[in-house]
Amino acid sequence: MKRIKIIDVPLYETDPNVIADHLTDFLKAVRKSKFQNVTSEANDSYAGFDDIDVFGDESSDSVELSYSDKRRITAKANKLSKRRVAAAGVSHLKSEEYDRLKPSVGSMQIVMAKDLNWADEIAAELHSHMPWMGRATEYAWHALQRSAQRGEPVLKASADERTNPA
């Protein structure tokens, strides 16, 4: 099936709690690797001591972060979240509205007009629900007819096609 991009919004993680969790995991991994490097260097210089290996392995499994670390991570996560929303161009939306957009951010499957009868049925259904939008539903009807005739997805009509519909 063909897919088309509807909305050009980057898929950034914008939840500050999720960002904070990623930053916390990253900081712990960095500190753990630094600690393991220190213990391996110490092991090289104290070749006769077996306890250094045991101490290094036990200590490196649980890297604890201080209150200051956690506070800085939370502040950075909040700042990064705000910047990501601003960079995506959706900062004017409420979080509920942005969450409703998320399913259509990637791409959507194109539904092709099956035949002229199908196009007529869809246009009639649109018009029955929104009779005050007569010009818009007529435009959609002609676009669906063109799509059915050409076997292409519904596209924006050119100026010629708008004046001389299907």
Tab-separated table of N, CA and C in Angstrom:
chain	number	residue	atom	x	y	z
A	1	MET	N	0.827	-1.186	0.000
A	1	MET	CA	0.000	0.000	0.000
A	1	MET	C	0.876	1.255	0.000
A	2	LYS	N	0.418	2.252	-0.710
A	2	LYS	CA	1.125	3.524	-0.735
A	2	LYS	C	0.829	4.288	0.545
A	3	ARG	N	1.818	5.069	0.980
A	3	ARG	CA	1.664	5.890	2.179
A	3	ARG	C	2.062	7.312	1.825
A	4	ILE	N	1.473	8.272	2.516
A	4	ILE	CA	1.763	9.678	2.265
A	4	ILE	C	1.922	10.399	3.599
A	5	LYS	N	2.854	11.340	3.616
A	5	LYS	CA	3.072	12.127	4.823
A	5	LYS	C	2.055	13.259	4.838
A	6	ILE	N	1.276	13.341	5.906
A	6	ILE	CA	0.213	14.336	6.024
A	6	ILE	C	0.708	15.587	6.737
A	7	ILE	N	1.391	15.401	7.848
A	7	ILE	CA	1.836	16.515	8.687
A	7	ILE	C	3.354	16.440	8.808
A	8	ASP	N	4.019	17.549	8.620
A	8	ASP	CA	5.475	17.579	8.722
A	8	ASP	C	5.872	18.061	10.118
A	9	VAL	N	5.731	17.168	11.088
A	9	VAL	CA	6.099	17.460	12.469
A	9	VAL	C	7.100	16.397	12.891
A	10	PRO	N	8.285	16.810	13.333
A	10	PRO	CA	9.272	15.813	13.757
A	10	PRO	C	8.763	15.016	14.959
A	11	LEU	N	9.123	13.756	15.021
A	11	LEU	CA	8.708	12.898	16.130
A	11	LEU	C	9.737	12.957	17.251
A	12	TYR	N	9.691	14.008	18.031
A	12	TYR	CA	10.559	14.138	19.191
A	12	TYR	C	9.806	13.653	20.412
A	13	GLU	N	10.530	13.091	21.353
A	13	GLU	CA	9.920	12.771	22.645
A	13	GLU	C	9.787	14.096	23.393
A	14	THR	N	8.575	14.454	23.787
A	14	THR	CA	8.347	15.742	24.434
A	14	THR	C	7.902	15.615	25.884
A	15	ASP	N	7.734	14.401	26.374
A	15	ASP	CA	7.332	14.214	27.766
A	15	ASP	C	8.568	14.388	28.654
A	16	PRO	N	8.561	15.396	29.541
A	16	PRO	CA	9.747	15.651	30.373
A	16	PRO	C	10.129	14.470	31.261
A	17	ASN	N	9.152	13.685	31.706
A	17	ASN	CA	9.463	12.534	32.564
A	17	ASN	C	10.218	11.455	31.792
A	18	VAL	N	9.821	11.212	30.558
A	18	VAL	CA	10.506	10.212	29.731
A	18	VAL	C	11.921	10.700	29.393
A	19	ILE	N	12.040	11.984	29.066
A	19	ILE	CA	13.357	12.559	28.768
A	19	ILE	C	14.257	12.458	29.999
A	20	ALA	N	13.711	12.764	31.177
A	20	ALA	CA	14.492	12.680	32.416
A	20	ALA	C	14.960	11.247	32.670
A	21	ASP	N	14.099	10.268	32.386
A	21	ASP	CA	14.503	8.867	32.560
A	21	ASP	C	15.660	8.506	31.627
A	22	HIS	N	15.591	8.976	30.375
A	22	HIS	CA	16.689	8.705	29.421
A	22	HIS	C	17.988	9.366	29.882
A	23	LEU	N	17.890	10.614	30.341
A	23	LEU	CA	19.088	11.315	30.811
A	23	LEU	C	19.671	10.645	32.051
A	24	THR	N	18.817	10.178	32.942
A	24	THR	CA	19.271	9.482	34.149
A	24	THR	C	20.006	8.199	33.778
A	25	ASP	N	19.412	7.418	32.884
A	25	ASP	CA	20.057	6.174	32.448
A	25	ASP	C	21.404	6.452	31.790
A	26	PHE	N	21.446	7.512	30.977
A	26	PHE	CA	22.694	7.860	30.291
A	26	PHE	C	23.780	8.254	31.298
A	27	LEU	N	23.416	9.103	32.272
A	27	LEU	CA	24.396	9.540	33.265
A	27	LEU	C	24.903	8.360	34.090
A	28	LYS	N	23.999	7.468	34.461
A	28	LYS	CA	24.426	6.281	35.217
A	28	LYS	C	25.380	5.419	34.393
A	29	ALA	N	25.096	5.257	33.111
A	29	ALA	CA	25.960	4.447	32.242
A	29	ALA	C	27.335	5.084	32.103
A	30	VAL	N	27.370	6.403	31.967
A	30	VAL	CA	28.659	7.098	31.850
A	30	VAL	C	29.463	6.924	33.128
A	31	ARG	N	28.823	7.140	34.252
A	31	ARG	CA	29.545	7.012	35.531
A	31	ARG	C	29.979	5.573	35.784
A	32	LYS	N	29.154	4.620	35.379
A	32	LYS	CA	29.518	3.212	35.562
A	32	LYS	C	30.742	2.865	34.717
A	33	SER	N	30.772	3.346	33.464
A	33	SER	CA	31.921	3.040	32.605
A	33	SER	C	33.189	3.722	33.120
A	34	LYS	N	33.042	4.943	33.644
A	34	LYS	CA	34.216	5.621	34.218
A	34	LYS	C	34.727	4.864	35.434
A	35	PHE	N	33.803	4.385	36.269
A	35	PHE	CA	34.186	3.643	37.459
A	35	PHE	C	34.879	2.348	37.082
A	36	GLN	N	34.367	1.661	36.048
A	36	GLN	CA	34.986	0.417	35.613
A	36	GLN	C	36.381	0.669	35.057
A	37	ASN	N	36.575	1.806	34.368
A	37	ASN	CA	37.910	2.146	33.861
A	37	ASN	C	38.877	2.387	35.010
A	38	VAL	N	38.398	3.070	36.054
A	38	VAL	CA	39.258	3.349	37.213
A	38	VAL	C	39.626	2.056	37.906
A	39	THR	N	38.644	1.167	38.088
A	39	THR	CA	38.948	-0.092	38.778
A	39	THR	C	39.860	-0.988	37.952
A	40	SER	N	39.742	-0.951	36.617
A	40	SER	CA	40.642	-1.778	35.804
A	40	SER	C	42.060	-1.221	35.846
A	41	GLU	N	42.189	0.118	35.895
A	41	GLU	CA	43.524	0.714	36.033
A	41	GLU	C	44.115	0.379	37.391
A	42	ALA	N	43.271	0.434	38.421
A	42	ALA	CA	43.746	0.091	39.763
A	42	ALA	C	44.148	-1.382	39.821
A	43	ASN	N	43.402	-2.209	39.122
A	43	ASN	CA	43.713	-3.632	39.084
A	43	ASN	C	45.071	-3.869	38.435
A	44	ASP	N	45.384	-3.087	37.387
A	44	ASP	CA	46.683	-3.231	36.721
A	44	ASP	C	47.822	-2.827	37.643
A	45	SER	N	47.591	-1.776	38.439
A	45	SER	CA	48.678	-1.317	39.305
A	45	SER	C	48.797	-2.172	40.565
A	46	TYR	N	47.696	-2.821	40.969
A	46	TYR	CA	47.734	-3.704	42.144
A	46	TYR	C	47.465	-5.140	41.685
A	47	ALA	N	48.348	-5.657	40.902
A	47	ALA	CA	48.145	-6.961	40.272
A	47	ALA	C	47.978	-8.087	41.288
A	48	GLY	N	48.486	-7.930	42.495
A	48	GLY	CA	48.433	-9.008	43.469
A	48	GLY	C	47.137	-9.066	44.250
A	49	PHE	N	46.248	-8.073	44.120
A	49	PHE	CA	45.029	-8.049	44.939
A	49	PHE	C	43.813	-8.516	44.137
A	50	ASP	N	43.168	-9.568	44.599
A	50	ASP	CA	41.963	-10.080	43.941
A	50	ASP	C	40.721	-9.328	44.379
A	51	ASP	N	40.792	-8.687	45.550
A	51	ASP	CA	39.615	-7.997	46.088
A	51	ASP	C	39.204	-6.803	45.233
A	52	ILE	N	40.123	-6.187	44.512
A	52	ILE	CA	39.817	-5.019	43.668
A	52	ILE	C	38.801	-5.391	42.606
A	53	ASP	N	38.918	-6.597	42.008
A	53	ASP	CA	37.956	-7.022	40.993
A	53	ASP	C	36.564	-7.186	41.597
A	54	VAL	N	36.491	-7.811	42.730
A	54	VAL	CA	35.214	-8.040	43.393
A	54	VAL	C	34.594	-6.697	43.777
A	55	PHE	N	35.388	-5.811	44.342
A	55	PHE	CA	34.896	-4.498	44.756
A	55	PHE	C	34.400	-3.710	43.544
A	56	GLY	N	35.128	-3.735	42.460
A	56	GLY	CA	34.740	-3.006	41.250
A	56	GLY	C	33.456	-3.539	40.652
A	57	ASP	N	33.315	-4.860	40.595
A	57	ASP	CA	32.097	-5.445	40.033
A	57	ASP	C	30.877	-5.147	40.890
A	58	GLU	N	31.017	-5.255	42.198
A	58	GLU	CA	29.884	-5.010	43.094
A	58	GLU	C	29.485	-3.535	43.100
A	59	SER	N	30.453	-2.646	43.090
A	59	SER	CA	30.167	-1.214	43.182
A	59	SER	C	29.599	-0.647	41.896
A	60	SER	N	30.023	-1.182	40.764
A	60	SER	CA	29.603	-0.595	39.491
A	60	SER	C	28.166	-0.939	39.123
A	61	ASP	N	27.575	-1.933	39.790
A	61	ASP	CA	26.202	-2.309	39.456
A	61	ASP	C	25.190	-1.266	39.911
A	62	SER	N	25.439	-0.566	40.978
A	62	SER	CA	24.466	0.401	41.486
A	62	SER	C	25.105	1.780	41.587
A	63	VAL	N	24.920	2.574	40.548
A	63	VAL	CA	25.426	3.936	40.556
A	63	VAL	C	24.293	4.819	41.068
A	64	GLU	N	24.513	5.494	42.159
A	64	GLU	CA	23.487	6.354	42.752
A	64	GLU	C	23.732	7.798	42.339
A	65	LEU	N	22.640	8.521	42.077
A	65	LEU	CA	22.731	9.931	41.723
A	65	LEU	C	22.355	10.775	42.925
A	66	SER	N	23.015	11.893	43.057
A	66	SER	CA	22.725	12.791	44.175
A	66	SER	C	21.465	13.598	43.892
A	67	TYR	N	20.984	14.282	44.915
A	67	TYR	CA	19.809	15.146	44.759
A	67	TYR	C	20.098	16.241	43.737
A	68	SER	N	21.310	16.755	43.767
A	68	SER	CA	21.719	17.797	42.820
A	68	SER	C	21.686	17.267	41.380
A	69	ASP	N	22.162	16.040	41.189
A	69	ASP	CA	22.120	15.420	39.857
A	69	ASP	C	20.684	15.307	39.359
A	70	LYS	N	19.802	14.817	40.220
A	70	LYS	CA	18.401	14.627	39.842
A	70	LYS	C	17.728	15.959	39.530
A	71	ARG	N	18.038	16.969	40.304
A	71	ARG	CA	17.452	18.304	40.074
A	71	ARG	C	17.927	18.884	38.747
A	72	ARG	N	19.218	18.729	38.450
A	72	ARG	CA	19.747	19.225	37.181
A	72	ARG	C	19.150	18.456	36.004
A	73	ILE	N	18.982	17.156	36.145
A	73	ILE	CA	18.386	16.345	35.081
A	73	ILE	C	16.949	16.786	34.829
A	74	THR	N	16.184	17.011	35.895
A	74	THR	CA	14.790	17.444	35.747
A	74	THR	C	14.721	18.797	35.041
A	75	ALA	N	15.590	19.712	35.430
A	75	ALA	CA	15.608	21.040	34.795
A	75	ALA	C	15.972	20.925	33.315
A	76	LYS	N	16.974	20.111	33.000
A	76	LYS	CA	17.369	19.942	31.594
A	76	LYS	C	16.285	19.249	30.785
A	77	ALA	N	15.601	18.283	31.389
A	77	ALA	CA	14.528	17.576	30.686
A	77	ALA	C	13.373	18.532	30.373
A	78	ASN	N	13.019	19.383	31.325
A	78	ASN	CA	11.951	20.363	31.085
A	78	ASN	C	12.338	21.345	29.996
A	79	LYS	N	13.576	21.806	30.029
A	79	LYS	CA	14.062	22.743	29.016
A	79	LYS	C	14.093	22.089	27.631
A	80	LEU	N	14.583	20.860	27.567
A	80	LEU	CA	14.653	20.140	26.297
A	80	LEU	C	13.254	19.869	25.750
A	81	SER	N	12.322	19.539	26.630
A	81	SER	CA	10.944	19.293	26.212
A	81	SER	C	10.346	20.546	25.572
A	82	LYS	N	10.527	21.675	26.205
A	82	LYS	CA	9.998	22.940	25.665
A	82	LYS	C	10.644	23.279	24.331
A	83	ARG	N	11.934	23.066	24.211
A	83	ARG	CA	12.629	23.359	22.954
A	83	ARG	C	12.203	22.422	21.830
A	84	ARG	N	11.965	21.166	22.165
A	84	ARG	CA	11.523	20.220	21.142
A	84	ARG	C	10.131	20.571	20.632
A	85	VAL	N	9.248	20.974	21.528
A	85	VAL	CA	7.904	21.379	21.111
A	85	VAL	C	7.993	22.616	20.224
A	86	ALA	N	8.837	23.577	20.606
A	86	ALA	CA	9.007	24.785	19.797
A	86	ALA	C	9.610	24.459	18.430
A	87	ALA	N	10.576	23.551	18.385
A	87	ALA	CA	11.217	23.187	17.117
A	87	ALA	C	10.262	22.443	16.195
A	88	ALA	N	9.309	21.728	16.774
A	88	ALA	CA	8.346	20.980	15.968
A	88	ALA	C	7.305	21.897	15.347
A	89	GLY	N	7.197	23.124	15.827
A	89	GLY	CA	6.231	24.066	15.275
A	89	GLY	C	4.819	23.859	15.789
A	90	VAL	N	4.696	23.203	16.923
A	90	VAL	CA	3.366	22.947	17.484
A	90	VAL	C	3.225	23.539	18.884
A	91	SER	N	4.034	24.533	19.209
A	91	SER	CA	4.005	25.091	20.556
A	91	SER	C	2.696	25.811	20.856
A	92	HIS	N	1.955	26.200	19.818
A	92	HIS	CA	0.678	26.878	20.030
A	92	HIS	C	-0.431	25.912	20.419
A	93	LEU	N	-0.189	24.604	20.271
A	93	LEU	CA	-1.200	23.596	20.590
A	93	LEU	C	-1.132	23.198	22.062
A	94	LYS	N	-2.282	22.860	22.611
A	94	LYS	CA	-2.324	22.301	23.956
A	94	LYS	C	-1.796	20.869	23.873
A	95	SER	N	-1.368	20.327	24.993
A	95	SER	CA	-0.784	18.981	24.971
A	95	SER	C	-1.803	17.938	24.509
A	96	GLU	N	-3.091	18.125	24.847
A	96	GLU	CA	-4.117	17.177	24.398
A	96	GLU	C	-4.256	17.226	22.872
A	97	GLU	N	-4.186	18.425	22.310
A	97	GLU	CA	-4.299	18.571	20.853
A	97	GLU	C	-3.098	17.940	20.155
A	98	TYR	N	-1.910	18.146	20.720
A	98	TYR	CA	-0.710	17.554	20.142
A	98	TYR	C	-0.774	16.027	20.213
A	99	ASP	N	-1.292	15.499	21.313
A	99	ASP	CA	-1.415	14.049	21.457
A	99	ASP	C	-2.368	13.469	20.417
A	100	ARG	N	-3.412	14.220	20.056
A	100	ARG	CA	-4.343	13.749	19.028
A	100	ARG	C	-3.691	13.748	17.646
A	101	LEU	N	-2.693	14.614	17.437
A	101	LEU	CA	-1.998	14.661	16.144
A	101	LEU	C	-0.988	13.528	15.977
A	102	LYS	N	-0.478	13.001	17.054
A	102	LYS	CA	0.607	12.022	16.994
A	102	LYS	C	0.354	10.852	16.044
A	103	PRO	N	-0.855	10.266	16.003
A	103	PRO	CA	-1.040	9.136	15.084
A	103	PRO	C	-0.839	9.492	13.607
A	104	SER	N	-1.053	10.750	13.228
A	104	SER	CA	-0.922	11.123	11.816
A	104	SER	C	0.414	11.791	11.503
A	105	VAL	N	1.335	11.817	12.451
A	105	VAL	CA	2.612	12.494	12.236
A	105	VAL	C	3.507	11.720	11.283
A	106	GLY	N	3.568	10.418	11.396
A	106	GLY	CA	4.433	9.627	10.519
A	106	GLY	C	3.962	9.677	9.085
A	107	SER	N	3.140	8.761	8.723
A	107	SER	CA	2.537	8.750	7.400
A	107	SER	C	1.236	7.973	7.485
A	108	MET	N	0.380	8.183	6.501
A	108	MET	CA	-0.908	7.513	6.488
A	108	MET	C	-1.071	6.747	5.184
A	109	GLN	N	-1.834	5.691	5.267
A	109	GLN	CA	-2.091	4.882	4.087
A	109	GLN	C	-3.028	5.632	3.152
A	110	ILE	N	-2.722	5.598	1.869
A	110	ILE	CA	-3.554	6.263	0.865
A	110	ILE	C	-4.721	5.347	0.515
A	111	VAL	N	-5.908	5.916	0.541
A	111	VAL	CA	-7.092	5.173	0.111
A	111	VAL	C	-7.421	5.673	-1.283
A	112	MET	N	-7.432	4.765	-2.208
A	112	MET	CA	-7.707	5.113	-3.594
A	112	MET	C	-9.209	5.027	-3.859
A	113	ALA	N	-9.706	5.882	-4.734
A	113	ALA	CA	-11.103	5.811	-5.150
A	113	ALA	C	-11.289	4.530	-5.946
A	114	LYS	N	-12.241	3.712	-5.538
A	114	LYS	CA	-12.428	2.401	-6.168
A	114	LYS	C	-12.991	2.516	-7.579
A	115	ASP	N	-14.060	3.328	-7.712
A	115	ASP	CA	-14.672	3.548	-9.023
A	115	ASP	C	-15.534	4.803	-8.939
A	116	LEU	N	-16.158	5.156	-10.059
A	116	LEU	CA	-16.960	6.383	-10.096
A	116	LEU	C	-18.167	6.292	-9.163
A	117	ASN	N	-18.774	5.130	-9.059
A	117	ASN	CA	-19.918	4.973	-8.152
A	117	ASN	C	-19.522	5.220	-6.706
A	118	TRP	N	-18.351	4.688	-6.333
A	118	TRP	CA	-17.840	4.903	-4.970
A	118	TRP	C	-17.620	6.386	-4.719
A	119	ALA	N	-17.049	7.091	-5.692
A	119	ALA	CA	-16.811	8.531	-5.570
A	119	ALA	C	-18.134	9.272	-5.385
A	120	ASP	N	-19.158	8.875	-6.140
A	120	ASP	CA	-20.478	9.504	-6.016
A	120	ASP	C	-21.081	9.248	-4.634
A	121	GLU	N	-20.936	8.025	-4.134
A	121	GLU	CA	-21.494	7.692	-2.821
A	121	GLU	C	-20.823	8.495	-1.709
A	122	ILE	N	-19.508	8.609	-1.768
A	122	ILE	CA	-18.771	9.366	-0.751
A	122	ILE	C	-19.170	10.831	-0.798
A	123	ALA	N	-19.231	11.406	-1.991
A	123	ALA	CA	-19.608	12.816	-2.132
A	123	ALA	C	-21.033	13.050	-1.631
A	124	ALA	N	-21.959	12.135	-1.931
A	124	ALA	CA	-23.338	12.275	-1.465
A	124	ALA	C	-23.406	12.194	0.060
A	125	GLU	N	-22.622	11.298	0.644
A	125	GLU	CA	-22.588	11.169	2.105
A	125	GLU	C	-22.026	12.433	2.750
A	126	LEU	N	-20.952	12.961	2.175
A	126	LEU	CA	-20.386	14.231	2.674
A	126	LEU	C	-21.427	15.343	2.612
A	127	HIS	N	-22.104	15.448	1.485
A	127	HIS	CA	-23.089	16.519	1.301
A	127	HIS	C	-24.274	16.349	2.253
A	128	SER	N	-24.668	15.116	2.534
A	128	SER	CA	-25.798	14.907	3.452
A	128	SER	C	-25.451	15.321	4.875
A	129	HIS	N	-24.174	15.171	5.258
A	129	HIS	CA	-23.753	15.578	6.603
A	129	HIS	C	-23.452	17.070	6.690
A	130	MET	N	-23.046	17.666	5.575
A	130	MET	CA	-22.662	19.089	5.578
A	130	MET	C	-23.247	19.800	4.357
A	131	PRO	N	-24.544	20.001	4.297
A	131	PRO	CA	-25.135	20.621	3.105
A	131	PRO	C	-24.692	22.076	2.913
A	132	TRP	N	-24.331	22.750	3.975
A	132	TRP	CA	-23.876	24.133	3.857
A	132	TRP	C	-22.497	24.236	3.212
A	133	MET	N	-21.798	23.124	3.057
A	133	MET	CA	-20.468	23.105	2.443
A	133	MET	C	-20.567	22.606	1.000
A	134	GLY	N	-21.598	23.031	0.284
A	134	GLY	CA	-21.868	22.542	-1.059
A	134	GLY	C	-20.690	22.660	-2.007
A	135	ARG	N	-20.020	23.828	-2.018
A	135	ARG	CA	-18.889	24.006	-2.943
A	135	ARG	C	-17.737	23.082	-2.582
A	136	ALA	N	-17.497	22.910	-1.285
A	136	ALA	CA	-16.388	22.048	-0.852
A	136	ALA	C	-16.684	20.586	-1.176
A	137	THR	N	-17.914	20.149	-0.929
A	137	THR	CA	-18.241	18.749	-1.228
A	137	THR	C	-18.244	18.491	-2.730
A	138	GLU	N	-18.622	19.501	-3.519
A	138	GLU	CA	-18.555	19.361	-4.979
A	138	GLU	C	-17.100	19.239	-5.430
A	139	TYR	N	-16.235	20.039	-4.830
A	139	TYR	CA	-14.801	19.975	-5.125
A	139	TYR	C	-14.270	18.578	-4.792
A	140	ALA	N	-14.646	18.065	-3.611
A	140	ALA	CA	-14.199	16.729	-3.206
A	140	ALA	C	-14.751	15.671	-4.160
A	141	TRP	N	-15.987	15.842	-4.596
A	141	TRP	CA	-16.611	14.895	-5.515
A	141	TRP	C	-15.837	14.822	-6.827
A	142	HIS	N	-15.479	16.007	-7.375
A	142	HIS	CA	-14.720	16.030	-8.630
A	142	HIS	C	-13.321	15.438	-8.447
A	143	ALA	N	-12.717	15.707	-7.299
A	143	ALA	CA	-11.383	15.151	-7.032
A	143	ALA	C	-11.452	13.632	-6.928
A	144	LEU	N	-12.487	13.116	-6.283
A	144	LEU	CA	-12.658	11.668	-6.183
A	144	LEU	C	-12.925	11.039	-7.552
A	145	GLN	N	-13.701	11.725	-8.383
A	145	GLN	CA	-13.961	11.206	-9.728
A	145	GLN	C	-12.676	11.148	-10.550
A	146	ARG	N	-11.864	12.224	-10.477
A	146	ARG	CA	-10.585	12.224	-11.192
A	146	ARG	C	-9.707	11.087	-10.700
A	147	SER	N	-9.700	10.898	-9.393
A	147	SER	CA	-8.895	9.828	-8.808
A	147	SER	C	-9.339	8.464	-9.323
A	148	ALA	N	-10.659	8.249	-9.386
A	148	ALA	CA	-11.172	6.957	-9.864
A	148	ALA	C	-10.850	6.744	-11.334
A	149	GLN	N	-10.957	7.799	-12.144
A	149	GLN	CA	-10.696	7.672	-13.573
A	149	GLN	C	-9.228	7.418	-13.858
A	150	ARG	N	-8.356	8.080	-13.113
A	150	ARG	CA	-6.913	7.994	-13.381
A	150	ARG	C	-6.221	6.884	-12.600
A	151	GLY	N	-6.865	6.370	-11.570
A	151	GLY	CA	-6.223	5.353	-10.738
A	151	GLY	C	-5.104	5.923	-9.899
A	152	GLU	N	-5.231	7.183	-9.507
A	152	GLU	CA	-4.223	7.881	-8.709
A	152	GLU	C	-4.853	8.330	-7.401
A	153	PRO	N	-4.029	8.679	-6.423
A	153	PRO	CA	-4.596	9.220	-5.191
A	153	PRO	C	-5.229	10.590	-5.446
A	154	VAL	N	-6.063	11.011	-4.534
A	154	VAL	CA	-6.708	12.316	-4.646
A	154	VAL	C	-5.640	13.384	-4.466
A	155	LEU	N	-5.534	14.255	-5.456
A	155	LEU	CA	-4.541	15.323	-5.419
A	155	LEU	C	-5.222	16.666	-5.555
A	156	LYS	N	-4.508	17.698	-5.218
A	156	LYS	CA	-5.016	19.051	-5.402
A	156	LYS	C	-5.194	19.290	-6.905
A	157	ALA	N	-6.326	19.854	-7.264
A	157	ALA	CA	-6.624	20.069	-8.687
A	157	ALA	C	-5.875	21.285	-9.217
A	158	SER	N	-5.521	21.221	-10.489
A	158	SER	CA	-4.901	22.378	-11.137
A	158	SER	C	-5.988	23.399	-11.472
A	159	ALA	N	-5.610	24.586	-11.925
A	159	ALA	CA	-6.576	25.645	-12.254
A	159	ALA	C	-7.500	25.204	-13.382
A	160	ASP	N	-6.967	24.482	-14.382
A	160	ASP	CA	-7.801	23.993	-15.503
A	160	ASP	C	-8.871	23.027	-15.009
A	161	GLU	N	-8.477	22.114	-14.128
A	161	GLU	CA	-9.405	21.104	-13.639
A	161	GLU	C	-10.484	21.719	-12.743
A	162	ARG	N	-10.153	22.844	-12.068
A	162	ARG	CA	-11.152	23.491	-11.221
A	162	ARG	C	-12.217	24.169	-12.074
A	163	THR	N	-11.823	24.722	-13.202
A	163	THR	CA	-12.805	25.405	-14.064
A	163	THR	C	-13.540	24.419	-14.952
A	164	ASN	N	-12.884	23.310	-15.345
A	164	ASN	CA	-13.509	22.275	-16.185
A	164	ASN	C	-13.434	20.940	-15.466
A	165	PRO	N	-14.272	20.709	-14.458
A	165	PRO	CA	-14.151	19.458	-13.678
A	165	PRO	C	-14.456	18.239	-14.533
A	166	ALA	N	-13.886	17.133	-14.104
A	166	ALA	CA	-13.982	15.818	-14.722
A	166	ALA	C	-14.994	15.820	-15.795
